[in-house]
Short mmCIF file of C-alpha atoms in Angstrom, two decimals:
data_model
loop_
_atom_site.label_atom_id
_atom_site.label_comp_id
_atom_site.label_asym_id
_atom_site.label_seq_id
_atom_site.Cartn_x
_atom_site.Cartn_y
_atom_site.Cartn_z
CA MET A 1 0.00 0.00 0.00
CA ALA A 2 2.86 2.40 0.91
CA ARG A 3 4.82 1.92 -2.32
CA PRO A 4 2.27 3.24 -4.80
CA ASP A 5 1.65 6.18 -2.47
CA ALA A 6 5.35 7.02 -2.28
CA LYS A 7 5.59 6.71 -6.06
CA ARG A 8 2.55 8.93 -6.49
CA THR A 9 4.03 11.51 -4.06
CA ARG A 10 7.34 11.50 -5.96
CA GLU A 11 5.51 11.96 -9.21
CA LEU A 12 3.55 14.87 -7.81
CA LEU A 13 6.73 16.42 -6.44
CA GLU A 14 8.53 16.05 -9.76
CA GLN A 15 5.57 17.54 -11.56
CA SER A 16 5.46 20.45 -9.14
CA THR A 17 9.23 21.05 -9.52
CA ARG A 18 8.90 20.90 -13.32
CA SER A 19 6.14 23.46 -13.39
CA LEU A 20 8.04 25.72 -10.96
CA ASN A 21 11.12 25.54 -13.20
CA GLU A 22 8.96 26.19 -16.25
CA ALA A 23 7.32 29.18 -14.56
CA GLN A 24 10.75 30.52 -13.54
CA ARG A 25 12.07 30.13 -17.08
CA LEU A 26 9.08 31.95 -18.56
CA ALA A 27 9.25 34.77 -16.02
CA LYS A 28 13.08 34.87 -16.19
CA LEU A 29 12.89 34.79 -12.44
CA GLY A 30 15.25 32.50 -10.53
CA SER A 31 15.32 31.74 -6.82
CA TRP A 32 18.09 30.94 -4.36
CA GLU A 33 18.50 29.85 -0.81
CA LEU A 34 21.48 30.28 1.49
CA ASP A 35 21.85 28.20 4.63
CA LEU A 36 23.83 30.50 6.91
CA SER A 37 24.90 27.75 9.33
CA THR A 38 26.49 25.62 6.60
CA SER A 39 27.02 28.35 3.99
CA ALA A 40 25.36 26.01 1.50
CA LEU A 41 23.92 27.96 -1.41
CA ALA A 42 21.30 26.54 -3.76
CA TRP A 43 20.30 28.10 -7.09
CA SER A 44 17.31 27.26 -9.19
CA ASP A 45 17.92 26.36 -12.87
CA GLU A 46 16.83 29.82 -13.97
CA ILE A 47 19.58 31.50 -11.93
CA PHE A 48 22.18 29.44 -13.79
CA ARG A 49 20.55 30.52 -17.05
CA ILE A 50 20.47 34.20 -16.05
CA PHE A 51 24.08 34.13 -14.88
CA GLU A 52 25.00 31.98 -17.92
CA ILE A 53 26.86 29.52 -15.74
CA ASP A 54 27.02 25.83 -16.66
CA PRO A 55 25.59 23.92 -13.66
CA GLU A 56 27.62 20.86 -14.74
CA ARG A 57 30.91 22.71 -14.33
CA PHE A 58 30.33 25.24 -11.55
CA GLY A 59 28.13 24.94 -8.51
CA ALA A 60 26.32 27.78 -6.81
CA SER A 61 28.54 29.97 -4.65
CA TYR A 62 28.48 33.49 -3.30
CA GLU A 63 31.81 34.07 -5.10
CA ALA A 64 30.33 32.98 -8.44
CA PHE A 65 27.42 35.29 -7.76
CA LEU A 66 29.69 38.26 -6.95
CA ASP A 67 31.78 37.43 -10.03
CA ALA A 68 28.77 37.78 -12.31
CA ILE A 69 27.84 41.18 -10.91
CA HIS A 70 29.11 44.23 -12.80
CA PRO A 71 32.29 45.34 -10.95
CA GLU A 72 30.85 48.82 -10.39
CA ASP A 73 27.76 47.36 -8.68
CA ARG A 74 29.42 44.69 -6.52
CA GLU A 75 29.93 46.79 -3.43
CA MET A 76 26.40 48.18 -3.59
CA VAL A 77 24.91 44.65 -3.79
CA ASN A 78 27.12 43.29 -1.05
CA THR A 79 26.28 46.21 1.24
CA ALA A 80 22.58 45.83 0.53
CA TYR A 81 22.68 42.18 1.60
CA THR A 82 24.78 42.60 4.77
CA THR A 83 22.79 45.66 5.84
CA SER A 84 19.57 43.74 5.31
CA VAL A 85 20.74 40.81 7.44
CA GLU A 86 21.90 43.11 10.25
CA ALA A 87 18.84 45.35 10.14
CA ARG A 88 16.53 42.33 9.78
CA GLN A 89 14.81 44.04 6.87
CA PRO A 90 14.06 42.43 3.51
CA TYR A 91 15.54 44.32 0.56
CA ALA A 92 15.05 44.84 -3.15
CA ILE A 93 17.74 46.05 -5.50
CA VAL A 94 18.30 46.54 -9.22
CA HIS A 95 21.84 46.03 -10.50
CA ARG A 96 23.85 44.99 -13.52
CA LEU A 97 25.50 41.72 -14.44
CA LEU A 98 28.57 41.67 -16.67
CA MET A 99 28.68 38.62 -18.91
CA THR A 100 32.00 37.10 -19.96
CA ASP A 101 31.50 38.38 -23.53
CA GLY A 102 30.95 41.93 -22.26
CA ARG A 103 27.14 41.99 -22.50
CA ILE A 104 25.32 43.73 -19.69
CA LYS A 105 22.14 42.41 -18.10
CA PHE A 106 19.89 44.12 -15.63
CA VAL A 107 18.41 42.11 -12.76
CA GLN A 108 16.06 42.87 -9.95
CA GLU A 109 16.64 41.06 -6.68
CA HIS A 110 14.41 40.50 -3.69
CA CYS A 111 15.73 38.86 -0.52
CA GLU A 112 14.77 38.20 3.03
CA THR A 113 16.44 36.37 5.92
CA SER A 114 14.92 34.27 8.69
CA TYR A 115 16.28 34.18 12.20
CA ASP A 116 16.51 31.58 14.99
CA PRO A 117 13.64 32.37 17.37
CA VAL A 118 15.79 31.47 20.40
CA THR A 119 19.29 32.80 19.62
CA GLY A 120 18.15 35.47 17.15
CA ARG A 121 20.95 34.48 14.79
CA PRO A 122 20.30 34.60 11.06
CA VAL A 123 19.56 31.12 9.82
CA ARG A 124 18.63 31.26 6.20
CA SER A 125 18.40 33.80 3.36
CA THR A 126 16.05 33.30 0.43
CA GLY A 127 15.89 35.47 -2.62
CA THR A 128 14.81 35.91 -6.21
CA VAL A 129 16.71 37.25 -9.22
CA GLN A 130 14.70 38.47 -12.19
CA ASP A 131 16.22 39.32 -15.54
CA ILE A 132 14.71 42.72 -16.45
CA THR A 133 17.14 43.52 -19.29
CA ALA A 134 14.37 43.67 -21.92
CA LEU A 135 12.38 46.07 -19.72
CA LYS A 136 15.46 48.22 -19.11
CA GLN A 137 16.26 48.29 -22.81
CA ALA A 138 12.71 49.32 -23.61
CA GLU A 139 12.92 52.04 -20.97
CA ALA A 140 16.22 53.25 -22.40
CA ALA A 141 14.76 53.24 -25.91
CA ILE A 142 11.78 55.31 -24.74
CA GLN A 143 14.08 57.70 -22.95
CA GLN A 144 16.24 58.01 -26.06
CA LEU A 145 13.13 58.63 -28.18
CA ASN A 146 11.98 61.28 -25.73
CA VAL A 147 15.34 63.00 -25.85
CA GLU A 148 15.29 62.92 -29.66
CA LEU A 149 11.70 64.15 -29.73
CA GLU A 150 12.49 67.03 -27.40
CA GLN A 151 15.49 67.88 -29.54
CA ARG A 152 13.34 67.87 -32.67
CA VAL A 153 10.70 70.03 -31.00
CA ARG A 154 13.42 72.45 -29.94
CA GLU A 155 14.82 72.60 -33.47
CA ARG A 156 11.38 73.14 -35.00
CA THR A 157 10.56 75.84 -32.45
CA VAL A 158 13.77 77.66 -33.29
CA ARG A 159 13.01 77.40 -37.01
CA LEU A 160 9.42 78.57 -36.50
CA GLU A 161 10.54 81.48 -34.38
CA ALA A 162 13.08 82.45 -37.05
CA ALA A 163 10.38 82.25 -39.73
CA ARG A 164 8.06 84.39 -37.60
CA LYS A 165 10.77 87.01 -37.06
CA GLU A 166 11.56 87.02 -40.75
CA LEU A 167 7.90 87.55 -41.61
CA GLU A 168 7.65 90.38 -39.11
CA ALA A 169 10.70 92.04 -40.62
CA PHE A 170 9.16 91.47 -44.06
CA ALA A 171 5.88 93.10 -43.01
CA TYR A 172 7.78 96.02 -41.56
CA SER A 173 9.84 96.61 -44.65
CA VAL A 174 6.75 96.21 -46.81
CA SER A 175 5.12 98.96 -44.82
CA HIS A 176 8.15 101.21 -45.07
CA ASP A 177 9.43 100.49 -48.53
CA LEU A 178 6.04 100.47 -50.24
CA LYS A 179 4.81 103.56 -48.48
CA ALA A 180 7.79 105.81 -49.19
CA PRO A 181 7.25 105.75 -52.98
CA LEU A 182 3.48 106.08 -52.47
CA ARG A 183 4.07 109.22 -50.45
CA ALA A 184 6.12 110.63 -53.32
CA ILE A 185 3.46 109.69 -55.91
CA ASP A 186 0.70 111.30 -53.89
CA GLY A 187 2.77 114.32 -52.88
CA TYR A 188 3.94 115.22 -56.35
CA SER A 189 0.51 114.54 -57.88
CA ARG A 190 -1.04 117.02 -55.48
CA LEU A 191 1.72 119.55 -56.04
CA LEU A 192 1.09 119.19 -59.75
CA MET A 193 -2.63 119.63 -59.15
CA ASP A 194 -2.13 122.71 -56.93
CA ASP A 195 0.60 124.48 -58.86
CA TYR A 196 -0.07 123.48 -62.46
CA ALA A 197 -3.85 123.09 -62.53
CA ASP A 198 -4.16 126.03 -64.95
CA ARG A 199 -1.91 124.31 -67.45
CA LEU A 200 -3.93 121.04 -67.38
CA ASP A 201 -7.21 120.48 -69.14
CA PRO A 202 -10.07 118.70 -67.32
CA GLU A 203 -8.94 115.33 -68.65
CA GLY A 204 -5.40 115.88 -67.31
CA ARG A 205 -6.79 116.87 -63.92
CA GLY A 206 -9.00 113.76 -64.02
CA PHE A 207 -5.88 111.64 -64.56
CA LEU A 208 -4.30 113.17 -61.49
CA ASP A 209 -7.46 112.52 -59.45
CA ASN A 210 -7.22 108.87 -60.47
CA VAL A 211 -3.55 108.74 -59.46
CA CYS A 212 -4.44 110.07 -56.00
CA ALA A 213 -7.42 107.71 -55.62
CA ALA A 214 -5.28 104.71 -56.60
CA THR A 215 -2.59 105.82 -54.16
CA ALA A 216 -5.14 106.03 -51.34
CA ARG A 217 -6.40 102.54 -52.20
CA MET A 218 -2.89 101.12 -52.27
CA ASN A 219 -2.19 102.78 -48.92
CA GLN A 220 -5.31 101.17 -47.41
CA LEU A 221 -4.31 97.83 -48.89
CA ILE A 222 -0.89 97.97 -47.24
CA ASP A 223 -2.47 98.92 -43.90
CA ASP A 224 -4.98 96.05 -44.13
CA LEU A 225 -2.34 93.50 -45.08
CA LEU A 226 -0.21 94.67 -42.17
CA ALA A 227 -3.15 94.43 -39.76
CA TYR A 228 -3.82 90.90 -41.01
CA SER A 229 -0.22 89.76 -40.67
CA ARG A 230 0.06 91.33 -37.22
CA LEU A 231 -3.00 89.35 -36.10
CA GLU A 232 -1.31 86.18 -37.24
CA HIS A 233 1.82 86.85 -35.25
CA ARG A 234 0.45 88.24 -32.03
CA THR A 235 -0.67 86.04 -29.16
CA PRO A 236 -4.19 87.17 -28.25
CA GLN A 237 -4.79 88.10 -24.60
CA ALA A 238 -8.27 87.20 -23.40
CA GLU A 239 -9.78 89.69 -20.98
CA PRO A 240 -13.35 90.79 -20.20
CA LEU A 241 -14.07 93.79 -22.43
CA ASN A 242 -17.10 96.04 -22.57
CA PRO A 243 -18.36 95.78 -26.16
CA ARG A 244 -20.77 98.69 -25.73
CA ALA A 245 -18.00 101.11 -24.78
CA LEU A 246 -15.92 99.94 -27.72
CA VAL A 247 -18.81 100.23 -30.19
CA GLU A 248 -19.63 103.73 -28.91
CA ALA A 249 -16.01 104.80 -29.31
CA LEU A 250 -15.86 103.41 -32.86
CA LEU A 251 -19.15 105.12 -33.74
CA ALA A 252 -17.84 108.40 -32.34
CA GLU A 253 -14.88 108.13 -34.74
CA ARG A 254 -17.40 107.70 -37.58
CA ALA A 255 -19.84 110.38 -36.39
CA ASP A 256 -19.35 112.54 -39.52
CA GLU A 257 -20.04 109.66 -41.86
CA VAL A 258 -23.11 108.60 -39.87
CA ARG A 259 -24.48 112.14 -39.87
CA THR A 260 -23.87 112.97 -43.52
CA GLY A 261 -25.18 109.58 -44.61
CA GLY A 262 -28.32 110.01 -42.48
CA VAL A 263 -27.70 106.58 -40.98
CA ALA A 264 -29.97 105.47 -38.12
CA VAL A 265 -27.74 103.67 -35.63
CA THR A 266 -29.00 101.61 -32.71
CA VAL A 267 -26.82 99.86 -30.16
CA ALA A 268 -28.49 97.28 -27.90
CA ILE A 269 -26.07 94.93 -26.18
CA PRO A 270 -27.57 93.27 -23.08
CA PHE A 271 -24.26 92.51 -21.34
CA ASN A 272 -21.25 94.46 -20.17
CA SER A 273 -18.45 92.10 -21.11
CA VAL A 274 -17.22 89.62 -23.66
CA PRO A 275 -14.04 87.60 -23.19
CA ALA A 276 -11.86 88.91 -26.00
CA ASP A 277 -8.52 90.30 -27.07
CA ARG A 278 -8.62 94.10 -27.08
CA ASP A 279 -6.94 94.65 -30.45
CA GLY A 280 -8.71 91.69 -32.05
CA LEU A 281 -12.18 92.81 -30.94
CA ALA A 282 -11.52 96.42 -32.00
CA LEU A 283 -10.28 95.27 -35.40
CA ALA A 284 -13.31 93.01 -35.93
CA LEU A 285 -15.90 95.61 -34.89
CA ARG A 286 -14.17 98.40 -36.81
CA ASN A 287 -14.28 96.40 -40.03
CA LEU A 288 -17.91 95.34 -39.52
CA LEU A 289 -19.04 98.92 -38.79
CA ASP A 290 -17.14 100.25 -41.82
CA ASN A 291 -18.75 97.57 -44.00
CA ALA A 292 -22.22 98.30 -42.64
CA LEU A 293 -21.76 102.03 -43.32
CA LYS A 294 -20.36 101.36 -46.77
CA PHE A 295 -22.95 98.87 -47.96
CA SER A 296 -26.00 100.70 -46.57
CA ARG A 297 -24.89 104.03 -48.04
CA LEU A 298 -27.25 103.78 -51.01
CA ALA A 299 -30.25 102.42 -49.09
CA PRO A 300 -33.26 104.81 -48.96
CA HIS A 301 -33.12 104.89 -45.15
CA PRO A 302 -29.73 103.53 -44.08
CA ALA A 303 -29.90 101.77 -40.72
CA ILE A 304 -27.30 99.91 -38.67
CA GLU A 305 -28.01 97.86 -35.59
CA VAL A 306 -25.37 96.55 -33.23
CA GLY A 307 -26.81 93.86 -30.98
CA GLY A 308 -25.86 91.08 -28.63
CA ARG A 309 -27.31 87.96 -27.08
CA ASP A 310 -26.25 85.58 -24.33
CA ALA A 311 -26.25 82.11 -25.89
CA GLY A 312 -25.38 80.05 -22.80
CA THR A 313 -21.91 78.70 -23.57
CA SER A 314 -21.09 81.73 -25.68
CA ARG A 315 -21.95 85.37 -26.23
CA LEU A 316 -22.98 86.75 -29.60
CA LEU A 317 -22.48 90.20 -31.03
CA TRP A 318 -23.85 91.23 -34.40
CA VAL A 319 -23.78 94.14 -36.77
CA ARG A 320 -26.82 94.41 -39.04
CA ASP A 321 -27.34 96.76 -41.98
CA ASN A 322 -30.15 97.26 -44.46
CA GLY A 323 -27.80 97.69 -47.42
CA ILE A 324 -27.33 95.87 -50.70
CA GLY A 325 -26.67 92.45 -49.12
CA PHE A 326 -25.37 89.45 -51.05
CA ASP A 327 -26.42 86.03 -52.29
CA MET A 328 -26.03 83.43 -49.51
CA LYS A 329 -24.15 81.14 -51.89
CA PHE A 330 -21.19 83.49 -51.25
CA SER A 331 -21.61 83.39 -47.46
CA ASP A 332 -18.34 81.53 -46.84
CA ARG A 333 -16.35 83.18 -49.59
CA VAL A 334 -16.89 86.70 -48.26
CA PHE A 335 -14.50 85.87 -45.43
CA ASP A 336 -11.70 84.87 -47.80
CA MET A 337 -8.84 87.17 -48.65
CA PHE A 338 -9.38 89.49 -51.65
CA GLN A 339 -12.98 88.38 -52.17
CA ARG A 340 -15.04 91.25 -53.45
CA LEU A 341 -18.68 90.80 -54.43
CA HIS A 342 -19.27 94.35 -55.61
CA ARG A 343 -17.60 96.67 -58.05
CA ALA A 344 -14.76 98.73 -56.60
CA GLU A 345 -16.17 101.92 -58.14
CA ASP A 346 -19.44 101.50 -56.22
CA TYR A 347 -18.08 100.12 -52.96
CA PRO A 348 -14.40 100.86 -52.44
CA GLY A 349 -12.50 98.36 -50.34
CA THR A 350 -9.49 96.13 -50.30
CA GLY A 351 -11.22 92.78 -49.97
CA ILE A 352 -9.30 92.08 -46.77
CA GLY A 353 -11.69 93.49 -44.16
CA LEU A 354 -13.76 90.36 -43.50
CA ALA A 355 -10.65 88.16 -43.72
CA ILE A 356 -9.24 90.29 -40.89
CA VAL A 357 -12.49 89.80 -38.93
CA ARG A 358 -12.35 86.04 -39.37
CA LYS A 359 -8.67 85.85 -38.45
CA ALA A 360 -9.26 88.00 -35.36
CA MET A 361 -12.18 85.79 -34.23
CA GLU A 362 -10.27 82.55 -34.87
CA ARG A 363 -7.33 83.85 -32.86
CA MET A 364 -9.72 84.48 -29.94
CA GLY A 365 -11.20 80.98 -30.25
CA GLY A 366 -14.43 82.40 -31.60
CA ARG A 367 -16.38 82.29 -34.86
CA VAL A 368 -17.85 84.66 -37.40
CA TRP A 369 -20.62 84.08 -39.94
CA ALA A 370 -22.97 86.12 -42.03
CA GLU A 371 -26.60 86.03 -43.12
CA SER A 372 -27.67 88.15 -46.02
CA GLU A 373 -30.30 88.77 -48.63
CA PRO A 374 -29.68 90.81 -51.78
CA GLY A 375 -31.35 94.20 -51.47
CA ARG A 376 -32.43 93.58 -47.86
CA GLY A 377 -29.20 93.79 -45.94
CA THR A 378 -26.59 91.77 -44.09
CA ILE A 379 -26.08 90.63 -40.55
CA VAL A 380 -22.66 89.45 -39.37
CA TYR A 381 -22.41 87.48 -36.12
CA LEU A 382 -19.38 87.30 -33.83
CA GLU A 383 -19.36 84.43 -31.36
CA PHE A 384 -17.19 84.53 -28.23
CA PRO A 385 -16.96 81.26 -26.28
CA ARG A 386 -17.08 81.69 -22.50
CA VAL B 1 13.04 136.23 -40.23
CA SER B 2 16.37 136.61 -38.51
CA GLY B 3 16.31 135.34 -34.94
CA ASN B 4 14.07 132.41 -35.93
CA ARG B 5 15.64 129.27 -34.67
CA PRO B 6 16.14 126.62 -37.32
CA ILE B 7 14.59 123.20 -37.59
CA LEU B 8 16.92 120.27 -38.22
CA LEU B 9 15.40 117.71 -40.55
CA VAL B 10 17.24 114.39 -40.58
CA GLU B 11 15.96 112.37 -43.52
CA ASP B 12 17.76 110.20 -46.05
CA ASN B 13 14.97 109.91 -48.62
CA PRO B 14 15.48 112.89 -51.02
CA MET B 15 11.82 112.97 -52.09
CA ASP B 16 10.66 112.95 -48.47
CA VAL B 17 13.06 115.86 -47.80
CA ASP B 18 11.66 117.77 -50.77
CA LEU B 19 8.03 117.06 -49.82
CA THR B 20 8.63 118.02 -46.18
CA LEU B 21 10.22 121.32 -47.19
CA ARG B 22 7.31 122.02 -49.55
CA ALA B 23 4.79 121.11 -46.84
CA PHE B 24 6.43 123.65 -44.51
CA GLN B 25 6.51 126.19 -47.33
CA ARG B 26 2.79 125.76 -47.90
CA ARG B 27 2.20 126.63 -44.28
CA ASN B 28 4.50 129.64 -44.54
CA LEU B 29 6.87 128.28 -42.00
CA ALA B 30 9.53 130.93 -41.60
CA ASN B 31 12.07 128.96 -39.61
CA PRO B 32 15.06 127.98 -41.69
CA VAL B 33 15.18 124.25 -42.23
CA LEU B 34 18.55 122.58 -42.01
CA VAL B 35 18.73 119.20 -43.69
CA ALA B 36 20.98 116.32 -42.69
CA ARG B 37 20.79 113.60 -45.32
CA ASP B 38 21.91 110.78 -43.05
CA GLY B 39 22.64 110.04 -39.41
CA GLU B 40 26.34 110.89 -39.51
CA GLU B 41 25.64 114.25 -41.09
CA ALA B 42 23.11 114.89 -38.32
CA LEU B 43 25.63 114.10 -35.58
CA GLY B 44 28.10 116.41 -37.34
CA TRP B 45 25.91 119.29 -36.24
CA ILE B 46 26.78 118.69 -32.57
CA GLU B 47 30.27 120.04 -33.16
CA ARG B 48 28.92 123.14 -34.90
CA TRP B 49 26.52 123.87 -32.03
CA GLU B 50 29.40 123.48 -29.61
CA ARG B 51 31.22 126.16 -31.63
CA GLY B 52 28.28 128.49 -31.04
CA GLU B 53 26.05 128.09 -34.07
CA PRO B 54 22.34 128.46 -33.16
CA THR B 55 20.76 125.23 -31.95
CA PRO B 56 17.51 124.11 -33.59
CA ALA B 57 14.10 124.62 -32.01
CA VAL B 58 13.30 121.01 -32.82
CA ILE B 59 14.94 118.05 -34.53
CA LEU B 60 12.77 116.00 -36.93
CA LEU B 61 14.42 112.62 -37.12
CA ASP B 62 13.49 109.81 -39.49
CA ILE B 63 13.75 106.39 -37.85
CA ASN B 64 14.31 104.24 -40.89
CA MET B 65 17.56 105.38 -42.45
CA GLN B 66 20.07 103.29 -44.35
CA LYS B 67 23.50 104.30 -43.05
CA MET B 68 22.72 104.95 -39.41
CA ASN B 69 19.33 104.13 -37.90
CA GLY B 70 17.41 107.09 -36.48
CA LEU B 71 17.25 105.41 -33.07
CA GLU B 72 21.06 105.35 -32.93
CA VAL B 73 21.20 109.02 -33.92
CA LEU B 74 18.62 109.76 -31.19
CA ARG B 75 20.67 107.88 -28.61
CA ARG B 76 23.77 109.97 -29.44
CA PHE B 77 21.84 113.26 -29.31
CA LYS B 78 20.33 112.34 -25.96
CA GLU B 79 23.76 111.43 -24.56
CA HIS B 80 24.99 114.99 -25.02
CA PRO B 81 25.01 116.89 -21.69
CA VAL B 82 23.67 120.10 -23.25
CA PHE B 83 22.00 119.35 -26.55
CA ARG B 84 19.94 116.49 -25.17
CA ARG B 85 17.46 119.25 -24.20
CA ILE B 86 16.64 119.94 -27.86
CA PRO B 87 13.22 118.34 -28.49
CA VAL B 88 13.34 115.46 -30.94
CA VAL B 89 10.30 114.39 -32.97
CA MET B 90 10.67 111.00 -34.60
CA LEU B 91 9.32 110.52 -38.11
CA THR B 92 8.18 107.01 -38.94
CA THR B 93 6.36 105.41 -41.80
CA SER B 94 4.28 103.23 -39.52
CA ALA B 95 3.68 103.14 -35.80
CA VAL B 96 4.06 99.36 -35.96
CA GLY B 97 6.63 97.49 -33.95
CA GLN B 98 8.85 98.41 -31.08
CA ASP B 99 10.49 101.38 -32.79
CA VAL B 100 8.19 103.97 -31.26
CA GLU B 101 8.46 102.44 -27.80
CA MET B 102 12.22 102.26 -28.19
CA ALA B 103 12.34 105.90 -29.31
CA TYR B 104 10.51 107.01 -26.16
CA GLN B 105 12.83 104.95 -24.00
CA LEU B 106 15.75 106.71 -25.63
CA GLY B 107 14.21 110.09 -24.80
CA ALA B 108 12.29 111.09 -27.94
CA ASN B 109 9.76 113.85 -27.21
CA SER B 110 7.15 112.85 -29.76
CA TYR B 111 6.65 110.92 -32.94
CA ILE B 112 4.81 111.47 -36.18
CA VAL B 113 3.64 108.84 -38.63
CA LYS B 114 4.45 110.25 -42.04
CA PRO B 115 1.13 110.15 -43.89
CA VAL B 116 0.98 108.96 -47.48
CA ASP B 117 -1.62 111.65 -48.22
CA PHE B 118 0.23 114.90 -48.98
CA THR B 119 -2.66 117.01 -47.65
CA LYS B 120 -2.29 115.28 -44.32
CA PHE B 121 1.45 115.75 -44.57
CA VAL B 122 0.85 119.49 -44.74
CA ASP B 123 -1.49 119.19 -41.74
CA VAL B 124 1.33 117.53 -39.83
CA ALA B 125 3.50 120.54 -40.54
CA VAL B 126 0.79 122.73 -38.98
CA GLN B 127 0.51 120.48 -35.96
CA LEU B 128 4.24 120.68 -35.48
CA GLN B 129 4.03 124.45 -35.44
CA LEU B 130 1.13 124.46 -32.98
CA TYR B 131 2.51 121.83 -30.69
CA TRP B 132 6.00 123.07 -30.41
CA GLY B 133 4.96 126.71 -30.41
CA VAL B 134 8.59 127.65 -30.77
CA LEU B 135 8.31 127.77 -34.53
CA ASN B 136 7.42 130.90 -36.41
CA THR B 137 5.45 131.79 -39.48
CA SER B 138 6.29 134.67 -41.80
CA PRO B 139 4.33 137.79 -40.88
CA GLY B 140 1.33 138.54 -43.07
CA GLU B 141 1.56 135.34 -45.01
CA SER B 142 -0.40 133.01 -42.78
CA ASP B 143 -3.50 131.35 -44.18
CA PRO B 144 -6.79 133.22 -43.99
#
């Protein structure tokens, strides 16, 4: 009766040992045990594999263990163990192994020691050694990638900043170098007009008028392009601004035009603040008011309404006119650069105004859109998210 | 006209010089206008003032000049222990950028954006006269 039982027990034990070894191999985690009374050290198969030591030729020994450790880490490992035994505290440590062919492995060790309950002397140390080289290599690769990524971001930022500076310098020289000759063209045309008018016939004087009008248009074009490029290269500062005060100030600047045009202006904004960038908001409202004045000029009873509405997650401002309006199929295009829907002779402009409005709104995180009907008028909405 | 202190115009664009002089003329400005055609020429005046030549009532200084930038010329004028008291009005083509701010930091007294429109340019000449008060117009020739 005892024999089959013993056989069965041995079988179970062998099976258990096999699966432990298998588990250790898969996890690359070996275990060891040191009997401190006899100094006998036992390694599991996986430890031999991690240390790349042939179990047939060398047995387990503390010296063999120390030998496998990277020379620079030996003292640290030794200290960790002796300190742990003295302090009666388990320890965990990560260190390197130096293989005979120069390869380096990283291992993580855990160890604890048991003590004689009577004498208090250390009896036995048990520990695990796990090969974490693959993990360490992956970590190093990630770190390397991060370093490279940061480097690339730095390089791009420098290049972008240089491009921005270059564009700023370009805009500045455009403003200076294009305006100086314009000043001369306008100046001498007017001098010619003033001092030589009697020697020019009406056609000649008409030519000079055209020169001056074209100069004024070119001047406005340069100013608008500059305003647009400045918007692009300035970081908008969001602050609560009173739109009513701003609209009133802009209307005051246009008081003459409003009066002579007989324009009925109403301002009804039911709130005292919108979160916006000061320059951006001023630029947007200025362009919308100028457009409303311009396009309602020929209406029988020109009227402009500036309104506002709280829309929950955002606040809306609008400028409405009862001017010539436009076909809604152009409602997106009107915000593009150099899009003009009307003849320059009838409605002078550079075709940049609404592009400036859109850019200003986008830079503030807002939106702009228009609703219009030919002959009935236009309403342009500005949306400011809260 | 004698006794009128001069104006020093520092401007390297010959047409701008001509137009500025004509704008002053149109407003019957009686002060003699001295012209320095670049920054170095402008600084050359310091020596002549030190020798006793009459100092200008105001210096009109263009910022954007080829040989020596107007801001550098301004800095040198404002370093002088005596002549730094002469008011300096900067002339710029646009008020864009840090130039204007920089000019004030360096001690400029005012700045003027040179308008493209000649009529406005003439108006600027008038404003200069009014603002600085120190300038004179020829007797009997002022506008009605």
